[in-house]
C-alpha positions as MATLAB code, in Angstrom:
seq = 'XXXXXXXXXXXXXXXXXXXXXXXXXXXXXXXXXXXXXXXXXXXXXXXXXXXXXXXXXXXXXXXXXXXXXXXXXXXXXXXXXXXXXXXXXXXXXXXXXXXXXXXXXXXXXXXXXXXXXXXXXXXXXXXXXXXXXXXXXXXXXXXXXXXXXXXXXX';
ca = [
     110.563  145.222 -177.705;
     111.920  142.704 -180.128;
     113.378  139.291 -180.463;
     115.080  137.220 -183.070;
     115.617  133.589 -183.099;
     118.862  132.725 -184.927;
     120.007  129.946 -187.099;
     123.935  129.548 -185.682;
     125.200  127.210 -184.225;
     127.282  126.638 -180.940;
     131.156  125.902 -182.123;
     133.715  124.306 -180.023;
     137.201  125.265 -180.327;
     140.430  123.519 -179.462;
     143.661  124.278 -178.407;
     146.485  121.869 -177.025;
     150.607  122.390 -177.121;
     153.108  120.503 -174.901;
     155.806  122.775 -174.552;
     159.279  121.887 -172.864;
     160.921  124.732 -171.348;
     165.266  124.256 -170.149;
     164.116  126.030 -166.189;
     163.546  124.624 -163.390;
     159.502  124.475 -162.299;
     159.651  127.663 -160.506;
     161.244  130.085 -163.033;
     158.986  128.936 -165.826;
     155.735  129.761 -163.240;
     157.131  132.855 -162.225;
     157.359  133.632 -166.143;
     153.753  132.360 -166.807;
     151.945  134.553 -164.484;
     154.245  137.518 -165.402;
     153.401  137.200 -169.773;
     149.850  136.359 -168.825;
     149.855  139.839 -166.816;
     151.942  142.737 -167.387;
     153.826  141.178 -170.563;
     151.038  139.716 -172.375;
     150.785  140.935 -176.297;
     148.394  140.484 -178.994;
     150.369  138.633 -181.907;
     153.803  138.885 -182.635;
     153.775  143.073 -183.457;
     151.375  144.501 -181.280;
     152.491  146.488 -177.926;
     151.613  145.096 -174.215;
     147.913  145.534 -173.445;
     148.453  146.135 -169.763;
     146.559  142.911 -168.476;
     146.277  142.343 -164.783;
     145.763  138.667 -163.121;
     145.321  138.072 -160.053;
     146.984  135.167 -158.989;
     144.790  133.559 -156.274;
     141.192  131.646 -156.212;
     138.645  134.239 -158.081;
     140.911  136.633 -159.081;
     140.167  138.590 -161.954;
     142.707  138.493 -165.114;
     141.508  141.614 -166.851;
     142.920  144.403 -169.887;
     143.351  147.444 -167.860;
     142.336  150.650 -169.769;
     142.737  153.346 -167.183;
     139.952  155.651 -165.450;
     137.991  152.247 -164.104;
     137.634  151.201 -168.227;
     138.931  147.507 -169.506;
     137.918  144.230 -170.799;
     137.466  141.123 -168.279;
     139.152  138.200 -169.856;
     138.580  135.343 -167.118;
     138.942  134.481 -163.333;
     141.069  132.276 -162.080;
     139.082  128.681 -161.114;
     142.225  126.736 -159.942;
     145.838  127.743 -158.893;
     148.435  125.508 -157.317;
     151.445  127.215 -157.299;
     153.946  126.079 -159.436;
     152.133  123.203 -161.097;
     148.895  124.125 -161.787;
     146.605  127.396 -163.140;
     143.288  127.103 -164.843;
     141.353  129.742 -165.911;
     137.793  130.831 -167.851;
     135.846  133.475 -169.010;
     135.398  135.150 -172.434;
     139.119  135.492 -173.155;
     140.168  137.692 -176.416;
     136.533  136.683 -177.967;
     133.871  139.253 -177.798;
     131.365  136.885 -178.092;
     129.003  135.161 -176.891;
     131.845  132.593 -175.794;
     133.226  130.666 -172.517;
     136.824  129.585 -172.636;
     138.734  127.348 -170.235;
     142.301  127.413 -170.389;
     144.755  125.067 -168.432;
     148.764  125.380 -168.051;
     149.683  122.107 -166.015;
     153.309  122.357 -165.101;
     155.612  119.374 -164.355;
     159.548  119.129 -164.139;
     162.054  116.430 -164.875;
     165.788  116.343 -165.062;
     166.185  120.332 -165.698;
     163.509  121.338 -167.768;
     159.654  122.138 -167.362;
     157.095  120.597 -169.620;
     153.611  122.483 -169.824;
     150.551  120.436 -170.836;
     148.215  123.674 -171.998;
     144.736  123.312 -173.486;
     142.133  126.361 -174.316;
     138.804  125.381 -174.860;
     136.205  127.107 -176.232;
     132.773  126.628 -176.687;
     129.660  129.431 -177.792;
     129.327  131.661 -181.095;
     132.981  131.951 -182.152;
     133.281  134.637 -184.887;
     133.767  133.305 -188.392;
     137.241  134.947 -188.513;
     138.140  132.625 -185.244;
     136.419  129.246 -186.146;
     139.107  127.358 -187.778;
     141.585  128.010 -184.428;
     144.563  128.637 -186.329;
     144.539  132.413 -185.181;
     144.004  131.617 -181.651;
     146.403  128.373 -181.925;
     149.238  131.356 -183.590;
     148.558  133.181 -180.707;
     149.518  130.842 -177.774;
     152.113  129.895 -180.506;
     153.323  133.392 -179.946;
     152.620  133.618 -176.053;
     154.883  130.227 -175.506;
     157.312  131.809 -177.640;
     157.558  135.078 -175.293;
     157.468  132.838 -172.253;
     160.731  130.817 -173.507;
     162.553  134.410 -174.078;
     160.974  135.549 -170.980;
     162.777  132.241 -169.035;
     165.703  133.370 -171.056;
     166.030  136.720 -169.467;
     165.116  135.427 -166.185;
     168.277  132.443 -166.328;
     170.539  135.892 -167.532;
];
């Protein structure tokens, strides 16, 4: 048996966007929960990775690989259908990491605003540290949940 004491240090990481979205609150919800789950897409060029959430108290939002294989991303910790869904767990870091991520809806004279923040706090890779690849991809998320609203509103 061995151990090893290392010299790195915990990182926080920091994420916030107000987006305003031209649908009504219950659209744009509808539209989160589906391109969290079955849309969701690593960057702007990479296919669907078959994610699952679970849209209730606990539920799991997981990459589903087939044959009982995958990747647990978070659990839901809050849901209040359509204003409110928080959620934590490693996220896209394998790492020792814990992310919390909130998407606070609110509505006003025909459009949706979201108030999102993902925190993250643990040994975030090098390659992650600055934020600007995770910031690019909520960038891109937001960006398929406004064409996603698009398509809906068709």
């Amino acid at each position: 048996m061995s151990s090893k004491i290392s010299e790195q240090q915990v990182e926080l990481l920091e994420v916030t966007l107000d987006i305003e979205v031209a649908a009504t609150i219950d659209v744009v919800w509808e539209t989160v929960l589906e391109q969290l789950g079955p849309l969701l897409t690593c960057g702007k060029d990479h296919p669907i990775l078959d994610m699952k959430l679970e849209p209730w108290p606990g539920g799991r939002w997981f990459r589903d690989l087939g044959n009982n294989t995958g990747q647990l991303w978070g659990h839901v910790q809050s849901i209040q259908p359509p204003e409110l869904l928080e959620l934590h767990g490693p996220m896209m870091f394998s790492a020792a990491v814990i992310s919390h991520a909130t998407f606070r809806l609110t509505e006003a004279g025909g459009l949706t605003r979201i108030d999102f923040s993902h925190r993250a706090v643990g040994l975030i890779p090098d390659e992650l540290r600055d934020g600007a690849a995770v910031t690019a991809g909520w960038v891109n998320y937001f960006a398929k949940l406004r064409a996603g609203v698009e398509w809906r509103l068709r």
